[in-house]
Coordinates of C-alpha atoms and ligand atoms in Angstrom, one line a residue:
X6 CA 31.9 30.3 6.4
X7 CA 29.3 31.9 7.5
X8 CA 29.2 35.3 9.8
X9 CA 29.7 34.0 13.2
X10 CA 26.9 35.7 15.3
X11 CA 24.3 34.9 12.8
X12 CA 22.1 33.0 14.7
X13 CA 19.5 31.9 12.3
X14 CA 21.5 30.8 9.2
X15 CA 19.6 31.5 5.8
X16 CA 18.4 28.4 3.5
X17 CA 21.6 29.1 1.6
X18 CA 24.2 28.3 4.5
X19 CA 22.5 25.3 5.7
X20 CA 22.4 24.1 2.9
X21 CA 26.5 24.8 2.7
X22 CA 26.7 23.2 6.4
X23 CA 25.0 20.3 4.7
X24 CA 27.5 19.9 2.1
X25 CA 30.2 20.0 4.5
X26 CA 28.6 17.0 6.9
X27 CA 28.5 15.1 3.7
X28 CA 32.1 15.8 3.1
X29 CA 33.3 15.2 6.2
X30 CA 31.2 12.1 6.5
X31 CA 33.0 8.9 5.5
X32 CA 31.5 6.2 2.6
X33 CA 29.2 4.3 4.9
X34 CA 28.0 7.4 6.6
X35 CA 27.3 9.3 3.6
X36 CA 24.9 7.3 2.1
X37 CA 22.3 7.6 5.0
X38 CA 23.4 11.2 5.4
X39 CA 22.1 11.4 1.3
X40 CA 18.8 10.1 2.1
X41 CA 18.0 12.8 5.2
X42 CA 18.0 16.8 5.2
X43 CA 18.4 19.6 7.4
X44 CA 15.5 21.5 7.5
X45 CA 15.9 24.1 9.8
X46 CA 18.5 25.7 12.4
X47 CA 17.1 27.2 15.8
X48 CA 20.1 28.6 18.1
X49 CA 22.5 25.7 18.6
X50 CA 20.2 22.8 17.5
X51 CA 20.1 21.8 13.5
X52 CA 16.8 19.9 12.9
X53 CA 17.2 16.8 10.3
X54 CA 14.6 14.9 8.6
X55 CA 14.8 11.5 7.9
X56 CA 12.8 9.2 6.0
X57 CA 12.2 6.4 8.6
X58 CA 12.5 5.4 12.6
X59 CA 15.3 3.0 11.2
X60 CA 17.1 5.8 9.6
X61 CA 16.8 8.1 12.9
X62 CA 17.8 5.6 15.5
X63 CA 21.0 5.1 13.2
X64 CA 21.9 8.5 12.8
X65 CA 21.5 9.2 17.0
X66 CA 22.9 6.1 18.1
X67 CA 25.8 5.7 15.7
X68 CA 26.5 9.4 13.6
X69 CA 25.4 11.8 16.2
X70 CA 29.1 12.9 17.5
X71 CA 30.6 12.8 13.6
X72 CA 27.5 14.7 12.7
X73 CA 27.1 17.3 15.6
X74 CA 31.7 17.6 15.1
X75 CA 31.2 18.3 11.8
X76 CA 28.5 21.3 12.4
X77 CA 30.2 23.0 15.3
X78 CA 33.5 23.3 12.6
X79 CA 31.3 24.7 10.2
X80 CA 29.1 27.4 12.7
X81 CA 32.2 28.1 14.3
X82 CA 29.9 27.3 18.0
X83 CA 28.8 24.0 19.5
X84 CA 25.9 22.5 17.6
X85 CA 23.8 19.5 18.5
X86 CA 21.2 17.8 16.4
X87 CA 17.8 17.0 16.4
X88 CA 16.5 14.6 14.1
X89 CA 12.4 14.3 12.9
X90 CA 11.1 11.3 10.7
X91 CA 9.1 12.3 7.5
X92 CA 8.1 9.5 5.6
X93 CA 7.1 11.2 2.4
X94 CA 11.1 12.0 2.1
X95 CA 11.5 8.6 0.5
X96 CA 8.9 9.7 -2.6
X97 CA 11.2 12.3 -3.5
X98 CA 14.8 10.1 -3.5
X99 CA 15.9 8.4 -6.9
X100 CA 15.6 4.7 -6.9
X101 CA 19.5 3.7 -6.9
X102 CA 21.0 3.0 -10.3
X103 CA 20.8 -1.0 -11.0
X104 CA 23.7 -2.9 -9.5
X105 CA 26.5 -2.7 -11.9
X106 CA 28.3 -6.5 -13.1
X107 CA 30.9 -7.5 -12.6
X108 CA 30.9 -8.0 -8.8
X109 CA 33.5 -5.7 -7.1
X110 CA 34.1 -8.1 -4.9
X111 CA 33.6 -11.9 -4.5
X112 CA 33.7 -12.2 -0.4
X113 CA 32.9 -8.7 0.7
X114 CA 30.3 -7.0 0.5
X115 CA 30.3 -3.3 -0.5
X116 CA 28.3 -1.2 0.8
X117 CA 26.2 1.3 -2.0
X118 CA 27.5 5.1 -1.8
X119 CA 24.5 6.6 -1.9
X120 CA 21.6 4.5 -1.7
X121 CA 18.4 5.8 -0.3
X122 CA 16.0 4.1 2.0
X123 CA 14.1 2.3 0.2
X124 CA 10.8 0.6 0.9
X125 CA 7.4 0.0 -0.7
X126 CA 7.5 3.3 -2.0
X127 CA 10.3 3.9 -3.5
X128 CA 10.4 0.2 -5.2
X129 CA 14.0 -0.6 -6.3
X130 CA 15.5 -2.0 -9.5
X131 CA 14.3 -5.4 -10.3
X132 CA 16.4 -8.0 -8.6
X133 CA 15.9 -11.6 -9.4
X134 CA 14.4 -13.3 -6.3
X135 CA 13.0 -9.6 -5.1
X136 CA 9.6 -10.4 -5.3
X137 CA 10.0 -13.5 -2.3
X138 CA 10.7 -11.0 0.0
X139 CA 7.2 -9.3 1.2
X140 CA 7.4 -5.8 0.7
X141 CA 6.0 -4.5 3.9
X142 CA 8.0 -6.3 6.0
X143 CA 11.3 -3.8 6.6
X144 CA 13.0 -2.7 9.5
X145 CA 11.1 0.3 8.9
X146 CA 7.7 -0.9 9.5
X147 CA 8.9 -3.1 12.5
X148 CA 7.1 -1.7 16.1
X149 CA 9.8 -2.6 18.7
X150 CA 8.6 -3.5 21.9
X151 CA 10.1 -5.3 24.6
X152 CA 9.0 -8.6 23.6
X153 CA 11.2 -8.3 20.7
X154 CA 13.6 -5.7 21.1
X155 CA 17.1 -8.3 21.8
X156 CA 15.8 -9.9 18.3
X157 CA 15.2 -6.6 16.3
X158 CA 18.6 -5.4 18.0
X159 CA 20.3 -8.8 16.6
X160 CA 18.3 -8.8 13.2
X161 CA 19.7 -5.2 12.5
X162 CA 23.4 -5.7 13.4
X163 CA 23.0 -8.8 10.8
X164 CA 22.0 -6.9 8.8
X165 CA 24.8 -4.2 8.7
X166 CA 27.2 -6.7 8.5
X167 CA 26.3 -10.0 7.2
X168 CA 28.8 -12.5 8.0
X169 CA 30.6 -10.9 10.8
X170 CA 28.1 -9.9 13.4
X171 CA 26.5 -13.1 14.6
X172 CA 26.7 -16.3 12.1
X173 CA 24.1 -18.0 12.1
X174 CA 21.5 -15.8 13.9
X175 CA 18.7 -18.3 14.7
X176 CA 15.1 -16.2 15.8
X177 CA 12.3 -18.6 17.2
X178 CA 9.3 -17.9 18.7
X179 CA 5.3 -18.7 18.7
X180 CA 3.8 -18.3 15.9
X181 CA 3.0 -14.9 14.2
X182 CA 5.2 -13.1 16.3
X183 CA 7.3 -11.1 13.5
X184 CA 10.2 -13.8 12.9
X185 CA 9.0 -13.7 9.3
X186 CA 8.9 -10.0 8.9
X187 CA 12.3 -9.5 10.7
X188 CA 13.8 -12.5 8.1
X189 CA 12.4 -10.2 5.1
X190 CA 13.7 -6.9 6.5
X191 CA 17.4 -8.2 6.9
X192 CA 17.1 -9.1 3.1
X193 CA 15.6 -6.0 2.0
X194 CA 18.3 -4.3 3.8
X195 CA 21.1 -6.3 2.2
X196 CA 19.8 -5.6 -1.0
X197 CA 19.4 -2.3 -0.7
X198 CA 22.7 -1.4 0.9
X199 CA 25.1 -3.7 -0.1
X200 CA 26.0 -3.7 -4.1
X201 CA 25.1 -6.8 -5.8
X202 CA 24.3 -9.3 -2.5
X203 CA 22.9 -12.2 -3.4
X204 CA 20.4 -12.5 -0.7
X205 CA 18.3 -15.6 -0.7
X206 CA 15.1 -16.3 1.2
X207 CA 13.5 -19.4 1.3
X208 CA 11.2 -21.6 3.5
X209 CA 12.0 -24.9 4.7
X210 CA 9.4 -26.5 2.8
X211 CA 10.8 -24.9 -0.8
X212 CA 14.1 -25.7 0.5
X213 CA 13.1 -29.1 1.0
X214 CA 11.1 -29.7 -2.0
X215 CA 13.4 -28.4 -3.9
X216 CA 16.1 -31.0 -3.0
X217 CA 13.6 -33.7 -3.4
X218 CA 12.9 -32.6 -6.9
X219 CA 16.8 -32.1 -8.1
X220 CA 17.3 -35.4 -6.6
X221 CA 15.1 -36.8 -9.0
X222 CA 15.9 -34.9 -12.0
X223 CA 19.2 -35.6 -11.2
X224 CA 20.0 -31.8 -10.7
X225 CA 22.0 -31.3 -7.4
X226 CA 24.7 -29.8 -8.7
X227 CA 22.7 -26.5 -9.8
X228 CA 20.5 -26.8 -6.8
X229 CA 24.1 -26.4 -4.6
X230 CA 25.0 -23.4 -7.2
X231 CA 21.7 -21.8 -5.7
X232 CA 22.1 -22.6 -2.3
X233 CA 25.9 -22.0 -2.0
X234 CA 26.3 -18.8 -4.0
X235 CA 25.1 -16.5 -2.1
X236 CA 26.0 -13.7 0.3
X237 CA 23.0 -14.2 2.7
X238 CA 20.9 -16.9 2.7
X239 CA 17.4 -16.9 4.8
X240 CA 15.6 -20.0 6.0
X241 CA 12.1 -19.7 7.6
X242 CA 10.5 -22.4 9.5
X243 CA 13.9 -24.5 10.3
X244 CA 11.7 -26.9 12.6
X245 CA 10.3 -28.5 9.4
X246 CA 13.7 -29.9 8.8
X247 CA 13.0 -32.4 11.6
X248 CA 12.8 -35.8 10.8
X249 CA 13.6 -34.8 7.0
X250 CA 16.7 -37.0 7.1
X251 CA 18.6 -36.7 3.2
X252 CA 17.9 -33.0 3.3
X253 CA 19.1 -32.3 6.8
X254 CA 22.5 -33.9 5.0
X255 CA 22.6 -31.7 2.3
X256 CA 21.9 -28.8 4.6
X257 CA 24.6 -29.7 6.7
X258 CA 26.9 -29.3 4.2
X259 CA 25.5 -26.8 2.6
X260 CA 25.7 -24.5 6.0
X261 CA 28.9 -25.5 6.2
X262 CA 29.9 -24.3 3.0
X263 CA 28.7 -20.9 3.6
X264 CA 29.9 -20.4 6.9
X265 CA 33.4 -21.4 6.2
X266 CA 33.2 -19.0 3.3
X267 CA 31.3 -16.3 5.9
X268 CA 28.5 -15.8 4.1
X269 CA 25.2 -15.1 6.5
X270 CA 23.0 -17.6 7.9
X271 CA 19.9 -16.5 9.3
X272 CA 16.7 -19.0 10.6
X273 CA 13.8 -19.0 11.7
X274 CA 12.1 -21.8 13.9
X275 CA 9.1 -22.2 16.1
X276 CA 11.3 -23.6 19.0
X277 CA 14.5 -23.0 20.8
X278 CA 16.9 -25.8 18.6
X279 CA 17.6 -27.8 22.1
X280 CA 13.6 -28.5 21.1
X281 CA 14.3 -29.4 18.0
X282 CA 14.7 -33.1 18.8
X283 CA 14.3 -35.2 15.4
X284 CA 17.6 -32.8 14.5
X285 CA 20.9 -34.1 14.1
X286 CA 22.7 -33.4 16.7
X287 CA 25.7 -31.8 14.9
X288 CA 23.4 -29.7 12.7
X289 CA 21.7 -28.2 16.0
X290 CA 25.3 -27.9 17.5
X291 CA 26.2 -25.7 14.6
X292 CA 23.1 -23.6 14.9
X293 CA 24.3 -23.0 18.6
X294 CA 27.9 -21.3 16.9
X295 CA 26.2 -18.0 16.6
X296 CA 22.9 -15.9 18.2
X297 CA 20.0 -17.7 19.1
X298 CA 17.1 -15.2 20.8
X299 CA 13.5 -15.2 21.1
X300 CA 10.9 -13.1 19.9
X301 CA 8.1 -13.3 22.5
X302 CA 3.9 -12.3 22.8
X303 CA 3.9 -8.3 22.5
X304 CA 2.5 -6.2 25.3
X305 CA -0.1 -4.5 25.2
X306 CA 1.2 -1.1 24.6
X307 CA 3.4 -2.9 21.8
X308 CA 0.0 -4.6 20.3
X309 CA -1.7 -1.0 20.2
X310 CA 1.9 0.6 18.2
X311 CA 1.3 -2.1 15.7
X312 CA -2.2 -1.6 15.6
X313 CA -1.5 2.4 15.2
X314 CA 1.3 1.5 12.5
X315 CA -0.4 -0.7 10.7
X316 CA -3.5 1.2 10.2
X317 CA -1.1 4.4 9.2
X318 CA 0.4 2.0 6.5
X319 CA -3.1 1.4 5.1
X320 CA -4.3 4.9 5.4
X321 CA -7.1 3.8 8.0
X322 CA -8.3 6.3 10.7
X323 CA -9.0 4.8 13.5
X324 CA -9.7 6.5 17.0
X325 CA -6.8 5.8 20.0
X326 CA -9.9 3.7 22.0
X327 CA -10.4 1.4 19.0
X328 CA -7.0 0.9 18.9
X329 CA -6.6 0.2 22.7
X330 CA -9.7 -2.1 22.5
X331 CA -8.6 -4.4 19.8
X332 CA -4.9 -4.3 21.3
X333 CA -6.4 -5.1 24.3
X334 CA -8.5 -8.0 23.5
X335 CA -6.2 -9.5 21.1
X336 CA -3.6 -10.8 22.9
X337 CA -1.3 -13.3 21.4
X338 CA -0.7 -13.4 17.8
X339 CA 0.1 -10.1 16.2
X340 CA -1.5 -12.1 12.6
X341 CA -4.9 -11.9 14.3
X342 CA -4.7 -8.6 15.9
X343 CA -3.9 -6.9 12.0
X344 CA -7.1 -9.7 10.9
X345 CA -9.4 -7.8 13.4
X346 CA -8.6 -4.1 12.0
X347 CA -9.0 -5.8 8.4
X348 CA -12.9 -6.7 9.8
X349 CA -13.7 -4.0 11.4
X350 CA -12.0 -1.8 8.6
X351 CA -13.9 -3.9 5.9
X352 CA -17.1 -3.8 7.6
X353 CA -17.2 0.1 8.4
X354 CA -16.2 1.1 4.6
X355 CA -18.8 -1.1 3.6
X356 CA -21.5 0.6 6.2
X357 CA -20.2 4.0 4.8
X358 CA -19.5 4.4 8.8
X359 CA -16.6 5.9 10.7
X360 CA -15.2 3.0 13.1
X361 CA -16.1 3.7 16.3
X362 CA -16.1 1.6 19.7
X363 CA -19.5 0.1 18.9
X364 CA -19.0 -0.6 15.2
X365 CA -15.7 -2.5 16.8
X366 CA -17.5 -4.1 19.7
X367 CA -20.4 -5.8 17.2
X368 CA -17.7 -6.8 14.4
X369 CA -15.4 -8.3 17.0
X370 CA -17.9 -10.3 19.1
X371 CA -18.0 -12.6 16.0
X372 CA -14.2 -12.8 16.1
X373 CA -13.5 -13.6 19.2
X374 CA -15.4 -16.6 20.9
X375 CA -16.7 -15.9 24.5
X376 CA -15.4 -20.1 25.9
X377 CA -12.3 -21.5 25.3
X378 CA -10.6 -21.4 22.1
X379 CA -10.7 -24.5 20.1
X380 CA -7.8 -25.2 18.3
X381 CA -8.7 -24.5 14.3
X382 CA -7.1 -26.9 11.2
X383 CA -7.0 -26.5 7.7
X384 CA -8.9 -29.6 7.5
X385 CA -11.8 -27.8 9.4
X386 CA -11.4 -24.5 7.2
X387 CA -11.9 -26.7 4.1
X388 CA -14.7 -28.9 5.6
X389 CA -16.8 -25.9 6.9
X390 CA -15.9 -23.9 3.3
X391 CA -17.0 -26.7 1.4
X392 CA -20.3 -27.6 2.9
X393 CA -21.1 -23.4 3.3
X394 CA -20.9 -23.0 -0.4
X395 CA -22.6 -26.5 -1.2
X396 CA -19.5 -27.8 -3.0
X397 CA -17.8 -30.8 -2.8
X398 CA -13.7 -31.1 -0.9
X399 CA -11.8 -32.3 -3.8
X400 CA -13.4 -29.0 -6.0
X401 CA -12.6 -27.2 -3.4
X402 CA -8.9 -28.0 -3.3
X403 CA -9.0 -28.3 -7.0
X404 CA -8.1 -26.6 -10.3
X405 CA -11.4 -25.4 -11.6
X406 CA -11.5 -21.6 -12.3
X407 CA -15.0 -21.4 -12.0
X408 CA -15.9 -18.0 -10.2
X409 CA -17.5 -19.7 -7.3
X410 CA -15.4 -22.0 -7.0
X411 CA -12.3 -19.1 -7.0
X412 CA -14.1 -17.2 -4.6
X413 CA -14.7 -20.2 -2.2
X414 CA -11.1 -21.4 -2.2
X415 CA -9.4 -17.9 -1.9
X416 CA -11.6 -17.3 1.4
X417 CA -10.7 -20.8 2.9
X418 CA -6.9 -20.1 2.0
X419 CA -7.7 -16.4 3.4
X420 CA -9.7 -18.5 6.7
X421 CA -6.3 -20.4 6.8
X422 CA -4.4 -17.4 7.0
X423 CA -6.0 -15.4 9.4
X424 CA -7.5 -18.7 11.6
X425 CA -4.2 -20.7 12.0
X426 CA -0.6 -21.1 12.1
X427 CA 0.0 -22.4 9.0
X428 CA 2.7 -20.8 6.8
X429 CA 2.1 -20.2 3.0
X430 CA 3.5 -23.2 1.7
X431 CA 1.7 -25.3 4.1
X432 CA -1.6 -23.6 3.2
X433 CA -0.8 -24.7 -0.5
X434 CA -0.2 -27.9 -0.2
X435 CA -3.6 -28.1 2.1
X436 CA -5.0 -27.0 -1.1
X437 CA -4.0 -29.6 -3.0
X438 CA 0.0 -28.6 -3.8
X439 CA -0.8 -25.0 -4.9
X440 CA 2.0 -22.2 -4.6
X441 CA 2.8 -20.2 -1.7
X442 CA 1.9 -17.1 -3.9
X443 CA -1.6 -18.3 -5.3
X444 CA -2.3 -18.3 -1.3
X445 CA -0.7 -15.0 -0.9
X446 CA -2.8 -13.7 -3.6
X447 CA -6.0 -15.4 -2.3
X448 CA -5.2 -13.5 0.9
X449 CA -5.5 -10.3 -0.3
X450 CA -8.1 -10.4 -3.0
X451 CA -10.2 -11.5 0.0
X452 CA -9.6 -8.7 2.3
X453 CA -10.3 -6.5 -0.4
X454 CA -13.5 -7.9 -1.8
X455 CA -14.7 -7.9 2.5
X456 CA -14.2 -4.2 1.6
X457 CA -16.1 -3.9 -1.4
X458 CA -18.7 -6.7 -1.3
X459 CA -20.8 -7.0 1.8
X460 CA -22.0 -10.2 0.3
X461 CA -17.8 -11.2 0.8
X462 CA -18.1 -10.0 4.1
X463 CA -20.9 -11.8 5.4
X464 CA -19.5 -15.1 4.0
X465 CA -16.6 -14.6 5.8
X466 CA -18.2 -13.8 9.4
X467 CA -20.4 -16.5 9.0
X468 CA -18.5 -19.1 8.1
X469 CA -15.7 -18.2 10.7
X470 CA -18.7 -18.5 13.4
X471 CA -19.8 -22.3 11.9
X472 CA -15.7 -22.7 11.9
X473 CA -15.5 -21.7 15.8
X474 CA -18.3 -23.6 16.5
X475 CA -17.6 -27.0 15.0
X476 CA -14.7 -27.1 16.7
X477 CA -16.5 -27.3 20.4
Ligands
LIG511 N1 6.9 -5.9 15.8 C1 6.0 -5.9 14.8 N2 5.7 -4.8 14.2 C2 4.9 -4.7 13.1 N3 4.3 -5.8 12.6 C3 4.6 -7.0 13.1 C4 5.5 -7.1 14.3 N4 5.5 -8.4 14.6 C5 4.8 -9.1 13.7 N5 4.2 -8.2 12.9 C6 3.2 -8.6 11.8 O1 2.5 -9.7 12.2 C7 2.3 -10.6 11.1 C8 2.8 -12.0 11.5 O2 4.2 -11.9 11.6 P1 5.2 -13.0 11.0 O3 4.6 -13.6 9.8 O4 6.5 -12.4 10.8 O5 5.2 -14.0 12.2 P2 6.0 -15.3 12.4 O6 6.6 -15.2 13.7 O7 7.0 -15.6 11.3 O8 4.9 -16.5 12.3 P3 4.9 -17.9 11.7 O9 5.8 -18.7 12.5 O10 3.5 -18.3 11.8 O11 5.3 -17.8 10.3 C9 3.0 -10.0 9.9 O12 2.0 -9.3 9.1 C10 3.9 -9.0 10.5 O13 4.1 -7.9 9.7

């Protein structure tokens, strides 16, 4: 123990208090103590980094007293904490050891000792299914506001304790308001501290093509196995279950199957289910057993902290008044607002030119029209694409690899992306049945080509103008 009037502790002894915080720390406890560190002591106040906001708020809100206990013992005095985020704390921390077979348990889940946060950095073990879930979207990278606070709060306690805390937790909302990204953080949490959770995600779509084809191959027994055997399952887009009469059946049971066995349910849906009226009524009823809250249109201070965190993610400076301007005429769909930092990212890199509030004013005049908004369809994207490049629809929608005809389709899928509401799947089948990650992909080669090619770049701005316009 160390000398009792030493009031500024060597490297050495903090490093010993450390040790005895981890010690004193039960399992759950310990493994986010594992992935923070104390990095200094000043008087009475021990300063701990962490590697995210998530990791903070969950040591202050639920390990402060153990923590602060557990240093006061140790220094002999009362101690309190103070706790810092540094991100680059997550390059330094192991990736945890691949999950070990056989399961410990069947029914509960156990949480991992000593798992670190991790996040696209610190990629974990390769987990079949992993690569559905979109690595960006984590708890971590969530900006909570007040628009979303209640479902962030609700996603999270899910999330520490699937099955128990609110079963099925249903999150609705307008489009591009972060349901998706709050769907994909609860199963990157589950899978990264829980051992062996089998965490499914899927969208209503998959989930319903899928039935459709095991029907017909006469495969329903293993599509079950992969619907029923797992710990968590996530459904995105539960409104397109409407009207979709055999597979709301096998739903049913399906949800039934899991809940009895209290596995987690989590959905996602663009309206409240009461809205949902081509339901069954005893499938809504049983979405009504658990949470159902909103996400709603972030304000603007909200819209500028994603703004901010977005462009730290993707290592863009941008000045606070850029931030503030786009935040501020962006206001609806966060999908758009991270669409106009891609442009006006794209367009300064490829001008050599620091983005400034008139570099941001020009790019942005083409974004956003100056009359009412008309409402954009695929249909439109693929019409205007299709007659810009001088190609015909059904090429357009086609197979054909020819680098024209790539570039063409990946900007109308990226157009699709950034222009409407349409989810992945729905943006593949628009293009003639593709897969949700052939549009994924398409949406990213574009924004980087806008970045390298000014030739990209112009096709894009120009062809979103003709797309504006042809709707008035
Ligand atoms: N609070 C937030 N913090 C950071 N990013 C956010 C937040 N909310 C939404 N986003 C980002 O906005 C984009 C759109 O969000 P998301 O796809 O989750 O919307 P959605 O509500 O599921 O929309 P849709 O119903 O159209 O699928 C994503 O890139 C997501 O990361």
């Amino acid at each position: 123990m160390p000398n009792e009037h030493e009031l500024t502790p060597t490297d050495e002894t903090l490093a010993k208090a450390w040790r005895h915080v981890l010690d004193q720390a039960d399992k759950n406890s310990r493994a986010w103590l594992k992935s923070s560190h104390p990095l200094t002591v000043h008087e009475t106040i021990v300063l701990i980094a962490v590697p995210s906001e998530f990791a903070r708020e969950r040591l202050e809100s639920r390990q402060r007293s153990e923590i602060e206990q557990a240093l006061s013992d140790f220094f002999h005095r009362s101690m309190r904490m103070a706790v810092t985020v540094q991100p680059d704390l997550e390059l330094d921390l192991q990736p945890p050891d691949p999950p070990a077979a056989p399961k410990v348990t069947p029914t509960e889940l156990t949480r991992r000792e000593a798992a670190p946060v991790v996040t696209s950095t610190a990629p974990a073990v390769e987990r079949p299914d992993v690569d559905r879930l979109n690595p960006k979207y984590t708890f971590d990278n969530f900006v909570i506001g007040d628009s979303n606070r209640f479902a962030h709060a609700a996603a999270a306690a899910v999330a520490e304790s699937p099955g128990k805390a609110y079963n099925p937790l249903l999150i609705y909302g307008d489009s591009g308001l972060g349901k998706t990204h709050l769907l994909h953080a609860i199963g990157h949490y589950v899978r990264d501290y829980f051992e062996d959770a089998r965490v499914k995600y899927v969208s209503t779509e998959e989930l319903t093509n899928d039935f459709i084809n095991a029907i017909s191959e006469n495969r329903t027994t293993a599509f079950r196995r992969t619907y029923r055997d797992v710990d968590v399952l996530l459904i995105d887009d539960i409104q397109f279950l409407e009207s979709k009469i055999q597979t709301q059946e096998e739903f049913f049971h399906t949800f039934n199957t899991l809940h009895n066995a209290q596995k987690q349910i989590v959905m996602t849906s663009d309206r409240h289910p009461k809205a949902l009226e081509a339901l069954e009524p005893r499938l809504r009823s049983r979405f009504e057993w658990g949470l159902i809250t909103d996400v709603q249109p972030p304000d603007l201070e909200t819209r500028i902290a994603i703004l901010k965190r977005k462009a730290a993610s993707e290592r863009l400076l941008l000045p606070p008044e850029v931030l503030e301007f786009i935040g501020s005429r962006i206001q609806t769909n966060i999908r758009e607002l991270e669409g106009a930092l891609i442009r006006v990212t794209a367009f300064a890199s490829l001008n050599r030119q620091d983005v400034d509030l008139n570099l941001t004013e020009v790019v942005l005049k083409d974004l956003i029209p100056t009359g009412p908004e008309a409402e954009v369809t695929a249909s439109t994207i693929i019409q205007e694409t299709a007659k810009y490049f001088g190609i015909g629809i059904d090429d357009l929608i086609g197979t054909s690899r020819t680098q024209t005809l790539v570039t063409a389709r990946q900007i109308a899928m990226y157009l699709c992306r950034e222009l409407t509401d349409l989810s992945l799947p729905k943006i593949g089948q628009e293009f003639g049945g593709k897969d949700h990650t052939t549009v994924m992909h398409a949406d990213r080669k574009v924004r980087q080509l806008m970045r390298e090619r000014r030739s990209v770049y112009n096709q894009v701005t120009e062809l979103t103008n003709n797309i504006k316009q042809s709707g008035h």
